[in-house]
Tab-separated table of C-alpha atoms and ligand atoms in Angstrom:
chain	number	residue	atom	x	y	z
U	221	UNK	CA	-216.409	31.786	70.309
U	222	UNK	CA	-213.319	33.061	71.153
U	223	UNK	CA	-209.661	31.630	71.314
U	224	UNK	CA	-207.481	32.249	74.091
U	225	UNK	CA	-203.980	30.976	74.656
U	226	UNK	CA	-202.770	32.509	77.898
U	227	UNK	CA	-203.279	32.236	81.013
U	228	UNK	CA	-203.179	35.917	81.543
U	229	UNK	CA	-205.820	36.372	78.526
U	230	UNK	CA	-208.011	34.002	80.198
U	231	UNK	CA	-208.191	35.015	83.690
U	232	UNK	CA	-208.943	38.571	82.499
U	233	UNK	CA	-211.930	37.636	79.984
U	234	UNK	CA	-213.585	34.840	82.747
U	235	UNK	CA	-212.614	37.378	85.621
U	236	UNK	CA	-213.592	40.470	84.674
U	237	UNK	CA	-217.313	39.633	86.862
U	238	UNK	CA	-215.537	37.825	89.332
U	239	UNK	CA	-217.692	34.994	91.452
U	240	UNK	CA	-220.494	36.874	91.538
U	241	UNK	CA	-220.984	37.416	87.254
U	242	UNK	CA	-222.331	34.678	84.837
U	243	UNK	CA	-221.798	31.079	86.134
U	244	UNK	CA	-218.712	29.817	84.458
U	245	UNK	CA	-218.878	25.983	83.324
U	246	UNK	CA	-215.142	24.271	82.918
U	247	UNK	CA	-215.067	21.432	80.268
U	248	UNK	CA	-210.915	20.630	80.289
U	249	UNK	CA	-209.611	18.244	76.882
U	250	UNK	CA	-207.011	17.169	75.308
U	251	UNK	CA	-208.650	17.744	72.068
U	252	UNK	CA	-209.320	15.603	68.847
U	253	UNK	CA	-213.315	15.976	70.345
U	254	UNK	CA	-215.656	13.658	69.385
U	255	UNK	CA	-219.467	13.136	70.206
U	256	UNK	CA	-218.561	12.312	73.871
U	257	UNK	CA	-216.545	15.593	74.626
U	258	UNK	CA	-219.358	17.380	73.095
U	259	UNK	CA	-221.713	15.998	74.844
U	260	UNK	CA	-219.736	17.499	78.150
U	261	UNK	CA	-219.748	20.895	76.650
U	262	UNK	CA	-223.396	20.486	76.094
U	263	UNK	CA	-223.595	19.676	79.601
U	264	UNK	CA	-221.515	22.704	80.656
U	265	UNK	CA	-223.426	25.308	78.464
U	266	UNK	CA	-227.333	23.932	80.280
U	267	UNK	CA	-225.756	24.519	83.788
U	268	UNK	CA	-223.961	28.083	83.388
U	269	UNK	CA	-223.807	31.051	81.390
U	270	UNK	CA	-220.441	30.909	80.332
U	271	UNK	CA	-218.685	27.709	79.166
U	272	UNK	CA	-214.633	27.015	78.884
U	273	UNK	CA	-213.689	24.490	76.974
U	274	UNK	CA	-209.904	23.688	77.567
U	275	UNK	CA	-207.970	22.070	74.999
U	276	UNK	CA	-204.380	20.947	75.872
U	277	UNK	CA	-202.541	17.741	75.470
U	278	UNK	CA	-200.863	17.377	79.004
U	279	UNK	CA	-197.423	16.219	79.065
U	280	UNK	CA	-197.439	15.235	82.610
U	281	UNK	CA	-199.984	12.767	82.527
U	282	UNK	CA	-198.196	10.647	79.866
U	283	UNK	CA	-195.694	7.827	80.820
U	284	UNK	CA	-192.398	7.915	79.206
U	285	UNK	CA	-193.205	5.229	76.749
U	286	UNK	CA	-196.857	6.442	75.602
U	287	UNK	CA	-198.180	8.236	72.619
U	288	UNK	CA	-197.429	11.597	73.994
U	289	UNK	CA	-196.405	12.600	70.257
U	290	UNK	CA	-198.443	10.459	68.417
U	291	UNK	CA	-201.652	11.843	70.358
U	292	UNK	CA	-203.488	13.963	67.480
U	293	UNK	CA	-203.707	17.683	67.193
U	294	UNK	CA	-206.168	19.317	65.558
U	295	UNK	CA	-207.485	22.915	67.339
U	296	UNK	CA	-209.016	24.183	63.792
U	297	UNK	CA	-210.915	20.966	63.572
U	298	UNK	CA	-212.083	21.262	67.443
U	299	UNK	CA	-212.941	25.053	66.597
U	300	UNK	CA	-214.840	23.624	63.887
U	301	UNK	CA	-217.119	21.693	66.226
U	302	UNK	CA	-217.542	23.216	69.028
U	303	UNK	CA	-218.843	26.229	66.814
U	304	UNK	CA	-221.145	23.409	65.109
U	305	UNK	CA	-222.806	23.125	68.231
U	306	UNK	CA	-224.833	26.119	68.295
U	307	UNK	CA	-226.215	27.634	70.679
U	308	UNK	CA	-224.764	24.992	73.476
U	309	UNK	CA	-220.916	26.368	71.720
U	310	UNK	CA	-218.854	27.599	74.621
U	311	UNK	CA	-217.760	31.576	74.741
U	312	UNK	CA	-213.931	31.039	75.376
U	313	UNK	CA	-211.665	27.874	74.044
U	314	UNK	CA	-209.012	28.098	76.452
U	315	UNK	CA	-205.568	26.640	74.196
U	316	UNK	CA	-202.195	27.047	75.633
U	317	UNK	CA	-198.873	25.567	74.556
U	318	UNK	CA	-196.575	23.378	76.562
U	319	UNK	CA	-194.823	26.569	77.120
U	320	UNK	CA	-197.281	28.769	78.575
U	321	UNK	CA	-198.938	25.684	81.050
U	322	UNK	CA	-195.474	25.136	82.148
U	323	UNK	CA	-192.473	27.774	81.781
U	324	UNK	CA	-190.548	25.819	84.235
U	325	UNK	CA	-190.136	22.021	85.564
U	326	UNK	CA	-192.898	21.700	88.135
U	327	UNK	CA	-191.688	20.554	91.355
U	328	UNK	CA	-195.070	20.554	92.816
U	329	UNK	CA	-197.111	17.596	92.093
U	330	UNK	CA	-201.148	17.292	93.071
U	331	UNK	CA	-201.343	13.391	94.593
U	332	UNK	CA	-204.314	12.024	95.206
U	333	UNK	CA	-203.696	8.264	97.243
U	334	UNK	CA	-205.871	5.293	97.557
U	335	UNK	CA	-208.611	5.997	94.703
U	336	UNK	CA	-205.704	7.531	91.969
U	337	UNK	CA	-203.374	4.856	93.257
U	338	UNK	CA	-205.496	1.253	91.832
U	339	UNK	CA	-206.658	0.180	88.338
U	340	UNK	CA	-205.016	2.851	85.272
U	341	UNK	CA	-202.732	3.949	88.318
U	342	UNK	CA	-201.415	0.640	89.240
U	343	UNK	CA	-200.930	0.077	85.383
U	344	UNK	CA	-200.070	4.037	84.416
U	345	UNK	CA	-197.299	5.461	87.227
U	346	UNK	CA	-197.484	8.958	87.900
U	347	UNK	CA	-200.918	9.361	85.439
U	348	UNK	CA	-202.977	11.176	87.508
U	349	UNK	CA	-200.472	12.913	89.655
U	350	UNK	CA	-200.189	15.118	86.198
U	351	UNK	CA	-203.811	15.084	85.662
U	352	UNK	CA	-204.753	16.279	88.860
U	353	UNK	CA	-201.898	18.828	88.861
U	354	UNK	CA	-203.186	20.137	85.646
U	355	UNK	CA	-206.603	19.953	86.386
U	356	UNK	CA	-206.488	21.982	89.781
U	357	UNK	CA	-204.321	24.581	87.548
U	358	UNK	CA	-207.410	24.972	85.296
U	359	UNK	CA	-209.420	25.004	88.107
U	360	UNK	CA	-207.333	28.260	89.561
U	361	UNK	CA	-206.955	29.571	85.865
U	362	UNK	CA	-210.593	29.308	84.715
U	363	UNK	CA	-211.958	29.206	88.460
U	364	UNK	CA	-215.412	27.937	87.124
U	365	UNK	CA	-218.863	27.316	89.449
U	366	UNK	CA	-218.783	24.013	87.653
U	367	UNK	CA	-216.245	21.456	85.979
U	368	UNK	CA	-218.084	18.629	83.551
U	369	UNK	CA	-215.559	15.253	82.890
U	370	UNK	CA	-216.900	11.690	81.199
U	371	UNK	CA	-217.673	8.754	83.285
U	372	UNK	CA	-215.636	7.149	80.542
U	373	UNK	CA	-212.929	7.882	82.769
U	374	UNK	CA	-214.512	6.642	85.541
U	375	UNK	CA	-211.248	6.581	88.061
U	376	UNK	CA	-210.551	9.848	87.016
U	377	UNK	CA	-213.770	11.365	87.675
U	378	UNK	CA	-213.481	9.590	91.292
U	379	UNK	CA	-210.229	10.960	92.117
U	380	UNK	CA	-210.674	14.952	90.767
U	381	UNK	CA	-213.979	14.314	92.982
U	382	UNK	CA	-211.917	13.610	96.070
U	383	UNK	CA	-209.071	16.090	94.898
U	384	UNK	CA	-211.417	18.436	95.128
U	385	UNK	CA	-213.295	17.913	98.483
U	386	UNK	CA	-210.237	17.177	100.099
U	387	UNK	CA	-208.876	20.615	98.559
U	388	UNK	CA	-212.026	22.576	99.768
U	389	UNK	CA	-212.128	23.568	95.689
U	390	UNK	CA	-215.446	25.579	95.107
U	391	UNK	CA	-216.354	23.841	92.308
U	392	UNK	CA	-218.900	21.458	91.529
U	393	UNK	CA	-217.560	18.172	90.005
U	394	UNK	CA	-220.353	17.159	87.380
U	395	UNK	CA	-219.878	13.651	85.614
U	396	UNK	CA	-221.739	12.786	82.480
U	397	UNK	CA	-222.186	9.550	80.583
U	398	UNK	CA	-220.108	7.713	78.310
U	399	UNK	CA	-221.333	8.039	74.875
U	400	UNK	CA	-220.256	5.566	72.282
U	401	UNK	CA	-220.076	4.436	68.289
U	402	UNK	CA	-223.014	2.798	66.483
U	403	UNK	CA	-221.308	-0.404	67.539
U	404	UNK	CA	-221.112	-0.097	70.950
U	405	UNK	CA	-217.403	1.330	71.221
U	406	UNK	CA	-216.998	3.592	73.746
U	407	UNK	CA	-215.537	7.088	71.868
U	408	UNK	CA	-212.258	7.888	72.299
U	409	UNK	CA	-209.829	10.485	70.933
U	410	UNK	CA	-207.777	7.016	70.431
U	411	UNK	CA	-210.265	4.720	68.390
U	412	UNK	CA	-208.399	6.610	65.195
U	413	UNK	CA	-205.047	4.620	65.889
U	414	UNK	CA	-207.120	1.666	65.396
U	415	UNK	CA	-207.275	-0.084	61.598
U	416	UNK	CA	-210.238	-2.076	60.400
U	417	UNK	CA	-209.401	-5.416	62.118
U	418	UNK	CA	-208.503	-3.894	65.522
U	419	UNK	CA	-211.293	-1.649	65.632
U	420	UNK	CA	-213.305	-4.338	65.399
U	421	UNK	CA	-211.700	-6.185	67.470
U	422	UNK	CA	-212.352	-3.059	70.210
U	423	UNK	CA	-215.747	-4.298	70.670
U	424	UNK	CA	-214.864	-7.014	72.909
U	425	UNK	CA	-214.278	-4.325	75.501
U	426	UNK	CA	-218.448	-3.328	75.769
U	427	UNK	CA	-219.621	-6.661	74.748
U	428	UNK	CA	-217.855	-8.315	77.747
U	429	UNK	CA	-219.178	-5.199	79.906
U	430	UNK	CA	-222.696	-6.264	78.267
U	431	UNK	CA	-222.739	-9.674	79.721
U	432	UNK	CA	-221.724	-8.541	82.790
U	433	UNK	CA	-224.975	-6.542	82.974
U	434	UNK	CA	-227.004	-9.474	82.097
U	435	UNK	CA	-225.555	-11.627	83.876
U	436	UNK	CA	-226.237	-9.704	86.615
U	437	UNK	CA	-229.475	-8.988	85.545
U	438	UNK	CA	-230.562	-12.703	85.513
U	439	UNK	CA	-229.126	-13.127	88.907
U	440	UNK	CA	-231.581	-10.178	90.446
U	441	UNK	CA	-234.212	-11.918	88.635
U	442	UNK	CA	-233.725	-15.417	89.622
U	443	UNK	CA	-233.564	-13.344	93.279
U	444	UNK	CA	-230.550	-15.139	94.037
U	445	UNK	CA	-229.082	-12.037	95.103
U	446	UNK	CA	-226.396	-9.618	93.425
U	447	UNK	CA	-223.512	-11.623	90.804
U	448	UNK	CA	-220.468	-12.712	92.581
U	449	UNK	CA	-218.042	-10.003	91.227
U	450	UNK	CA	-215.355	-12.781	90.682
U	451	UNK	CA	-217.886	-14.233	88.081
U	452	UNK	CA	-218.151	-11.000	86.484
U	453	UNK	CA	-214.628	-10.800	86.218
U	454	UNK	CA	-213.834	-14.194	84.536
U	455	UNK	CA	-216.936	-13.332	82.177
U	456	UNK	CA	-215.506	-10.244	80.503
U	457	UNK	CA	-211.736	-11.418	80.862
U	458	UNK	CA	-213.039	-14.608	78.732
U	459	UNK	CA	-215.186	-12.509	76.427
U	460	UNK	CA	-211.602	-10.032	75.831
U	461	UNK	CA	-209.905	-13.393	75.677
U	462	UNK	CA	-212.012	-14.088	72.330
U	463	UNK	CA	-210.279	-11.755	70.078
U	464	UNK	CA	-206.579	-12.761	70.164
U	465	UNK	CA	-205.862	-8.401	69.263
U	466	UNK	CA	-206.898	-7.352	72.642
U	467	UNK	CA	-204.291	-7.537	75.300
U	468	UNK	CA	-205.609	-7.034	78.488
U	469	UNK	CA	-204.211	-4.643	80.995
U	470	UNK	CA	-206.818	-5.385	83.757
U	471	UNK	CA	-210.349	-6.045	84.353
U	472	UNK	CA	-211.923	-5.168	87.882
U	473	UNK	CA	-214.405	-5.170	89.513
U	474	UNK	CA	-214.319	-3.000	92.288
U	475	UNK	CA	-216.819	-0.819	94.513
U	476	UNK	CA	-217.751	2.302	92.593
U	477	UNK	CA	-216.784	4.658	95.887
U	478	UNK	CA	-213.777	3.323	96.930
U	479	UNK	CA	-212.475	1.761	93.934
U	480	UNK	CA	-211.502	-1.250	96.383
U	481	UNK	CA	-212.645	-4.649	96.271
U	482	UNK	CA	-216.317	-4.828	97.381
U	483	UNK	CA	-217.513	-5.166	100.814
U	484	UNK	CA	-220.228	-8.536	100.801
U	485	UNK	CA	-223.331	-7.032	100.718
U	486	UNK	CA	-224.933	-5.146	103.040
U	487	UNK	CA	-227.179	-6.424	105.646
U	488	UNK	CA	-226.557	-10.230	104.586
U	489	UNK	CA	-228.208	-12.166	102.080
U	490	UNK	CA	-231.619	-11.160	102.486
U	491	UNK	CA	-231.307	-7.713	101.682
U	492	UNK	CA	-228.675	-8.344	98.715
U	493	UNK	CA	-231.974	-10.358	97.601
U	494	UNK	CA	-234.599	-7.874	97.966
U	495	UNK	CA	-232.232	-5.435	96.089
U	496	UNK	CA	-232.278	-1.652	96.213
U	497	UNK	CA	-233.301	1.155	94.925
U	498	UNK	CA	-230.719	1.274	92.073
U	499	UNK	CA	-231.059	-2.542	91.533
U	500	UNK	CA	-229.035	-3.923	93.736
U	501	UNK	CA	-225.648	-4.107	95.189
U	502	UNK	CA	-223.503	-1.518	92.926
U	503	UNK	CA	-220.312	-2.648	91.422
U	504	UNK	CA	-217.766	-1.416	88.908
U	505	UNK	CA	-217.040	-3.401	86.404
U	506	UNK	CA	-214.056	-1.564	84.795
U	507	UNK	CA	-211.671	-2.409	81.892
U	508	UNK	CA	-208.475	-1.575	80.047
U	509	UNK	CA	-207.036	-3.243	77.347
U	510	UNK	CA	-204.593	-2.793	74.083
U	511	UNK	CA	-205.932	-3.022	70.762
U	512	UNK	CA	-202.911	-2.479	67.742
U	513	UNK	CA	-201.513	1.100	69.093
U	514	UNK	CA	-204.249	2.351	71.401
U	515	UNK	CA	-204.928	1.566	74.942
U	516	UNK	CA	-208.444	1.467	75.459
U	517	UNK	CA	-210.611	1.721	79.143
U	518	UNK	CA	-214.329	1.007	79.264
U	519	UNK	CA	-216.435	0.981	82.564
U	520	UNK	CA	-220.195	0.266	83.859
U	521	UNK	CA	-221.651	0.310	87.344
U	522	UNK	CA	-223.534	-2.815	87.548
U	523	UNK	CA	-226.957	-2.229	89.909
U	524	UNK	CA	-226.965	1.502	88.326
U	525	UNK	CA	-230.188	1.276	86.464
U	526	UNK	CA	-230.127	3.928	84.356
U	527	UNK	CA	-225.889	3.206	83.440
U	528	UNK	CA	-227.209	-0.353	82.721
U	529	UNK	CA	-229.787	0.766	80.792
U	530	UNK	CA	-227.441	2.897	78.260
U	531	UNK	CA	-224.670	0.445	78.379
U	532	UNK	CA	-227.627	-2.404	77.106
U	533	UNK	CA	-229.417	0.339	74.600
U	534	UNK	CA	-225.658	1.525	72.884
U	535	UNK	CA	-224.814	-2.523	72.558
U	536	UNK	CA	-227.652	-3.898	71.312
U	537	UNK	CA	-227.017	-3.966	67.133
U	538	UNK	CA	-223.840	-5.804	67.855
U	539	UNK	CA	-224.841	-8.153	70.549
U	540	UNK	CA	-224.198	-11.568	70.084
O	793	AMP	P1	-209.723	13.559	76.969
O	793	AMP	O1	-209.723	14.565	75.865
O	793	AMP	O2	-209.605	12.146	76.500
O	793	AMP	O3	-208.775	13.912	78.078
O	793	AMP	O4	-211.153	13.626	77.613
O	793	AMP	C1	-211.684	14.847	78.063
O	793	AMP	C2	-212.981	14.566	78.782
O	793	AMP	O5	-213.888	13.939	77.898
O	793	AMP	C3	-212.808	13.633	79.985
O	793	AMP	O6	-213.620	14.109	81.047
O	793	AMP	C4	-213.313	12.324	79.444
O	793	AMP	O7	-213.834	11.477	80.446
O	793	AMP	C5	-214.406	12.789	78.512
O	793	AMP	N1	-214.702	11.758	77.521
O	793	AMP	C6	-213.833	11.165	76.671
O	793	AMP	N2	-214.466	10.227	75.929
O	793	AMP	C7	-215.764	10.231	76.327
O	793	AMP	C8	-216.923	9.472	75.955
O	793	AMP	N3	-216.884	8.538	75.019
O	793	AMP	N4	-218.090	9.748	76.582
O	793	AMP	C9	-218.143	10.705	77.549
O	793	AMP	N5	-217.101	11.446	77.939
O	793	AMP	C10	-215.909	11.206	77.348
């Protein structure tokens, strides 16, 4: 494993093959990894050769009065694990300053509208007009096969995905699951501004998301057709409501696709009751709150089996 921290250093040791070498898997960061970053590098290293981990805390993507300096730094510590992982550790760590990322003021801005424009863009101006701009600069840095990010960040995900396409990027945009704590929390480079009363007051976030699931379990089974997503709204915004430490910055639920409210389902009631292949009608059911210092987001796609499935499995020692 080898650290890099220029752009020049790391176009020349990913280039040197050019497109036709070893297929080149992009996991970008902002470091202080965890279990759920890993889990992306481990992602990266089964579906290419080569894997670049990026670790840089983007200053762009950061509103004027967020935790741009607070955010933790810790590239010995990240060394640390990523070499932990073995065989899945990536070749290249790909670290530049501030400096190096951006000698100048950028004047030109990546926007993505619609998708990057609802939900943490509504509540974050300007948030992912820096992470797409730094994200497509990776992508022309690094120019990987393949780029991994968390469904943790499931707008995110969405919007690179369109960024891309739209772009005519040739890379493939690979999202993997959100992992979480023994309790259900999902991980987050932020959980450590949280003390012992807020952190466990961070749970609300995947137990409300929990008994969305059921809920909307129970509906499928009763066959009365897919939850109303206003129900499943005022179920996790009273289950947030039940620790007086979260504030809430929004709960949604919105189609997965679009990230706009939900068209009624398809071919009228009959088919919403028959239910498809993934379970039924899908629907994001996606949150953000603030707990002491951190803002926290948490997300499921309600009628996506196998996300139900984890979200139920990673929240059921603290269920109540
Ligand atoms: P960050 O360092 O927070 O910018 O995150 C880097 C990447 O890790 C993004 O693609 C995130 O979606 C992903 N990620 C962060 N937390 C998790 C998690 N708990 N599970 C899965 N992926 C995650």
């Amino acid at each position: 494993m080898e650290r890099v921290t220029t752009i020049a250093g790391i176009r020349e040791a990913v280039g040197a093959a050019g497109r036709d070498g070893p297929r080149i898997a992009l996991v970008p960061t902002m470091g202080a990894l965890h279990e759920g970053h890993l889990s992306l590098v481990r992602r990266g290293a089964a579906l290419a050769d080569l894997t670049v981990v990026s670790v840089f805390v983007n200053p762009t993507q950061f509103g004027p009065d967020e935790d741009l300096e607070a955010y933790p730094r810790e590239l010995g510590d990240d060394e640390r694990r990523l070499a932990a992982l073995g065989e899945a550790a990536p070749q290249l760590v790909f670290a530049p300053d501030v400096e190096e990322m951006y000698p100048r003021e950028p004047v030109t801005r990546v926007h993505v509208g619609g998708l990057a424009s609802v939900l943490c863009g509504a509540s974050r101006p300007g948030h992912f007009d820096g992470v797409c701009t730094v994200v497509l600069k990776l992508l022309h840095i690094v120019d990987p096969h393949v780029a991994v990010f968390g469904r943790k960040d499931f707008q995110q995900l969405a919007v690179l995905r369109r960024m891309a396409a739209d772009l005519d990027l040739p890379v493939e945009i690979v999202g993997a699951p959100i992992v979480r704590e023994e309790d259900g929390v999902a991980m987050s480079s932020r959980n450590r501004y949280l003390d012992g009363d807020d952190r466990v007051a961070a749970r609300a976030l995947s137990r409300g998301l929990r008994r969305a699931v059921l809920t909307a379990r129970e509906a499928r089974g009763r066959g009365s057709g897919p939850a109303e997503p206003g129900a499943l709204r005022s179920l996790v915004l009273a289950t947030l409501e039940e620790e007086p430490a979260v504030r809430v910055d929004y709960v949604e639920v919105v189609d997965p696709d679009t990230l706009q409210a939900p068209d009624p389902p398809r071919g009228g009631e009959q088919a919403a009751r028959r239910g498809g292949a993934g379970g039924g009608r899908r629907l994001l059911v996606a949150v953000a709150a603030h707990v002491g210092a951190a803002r926290l987001i948490d997300n499921v796609v309600v009628g996506d089996t196998d996300d139900e499935e984890r979200l139920l499995e990673a929240t059921a020692a603290r269920a109540t």
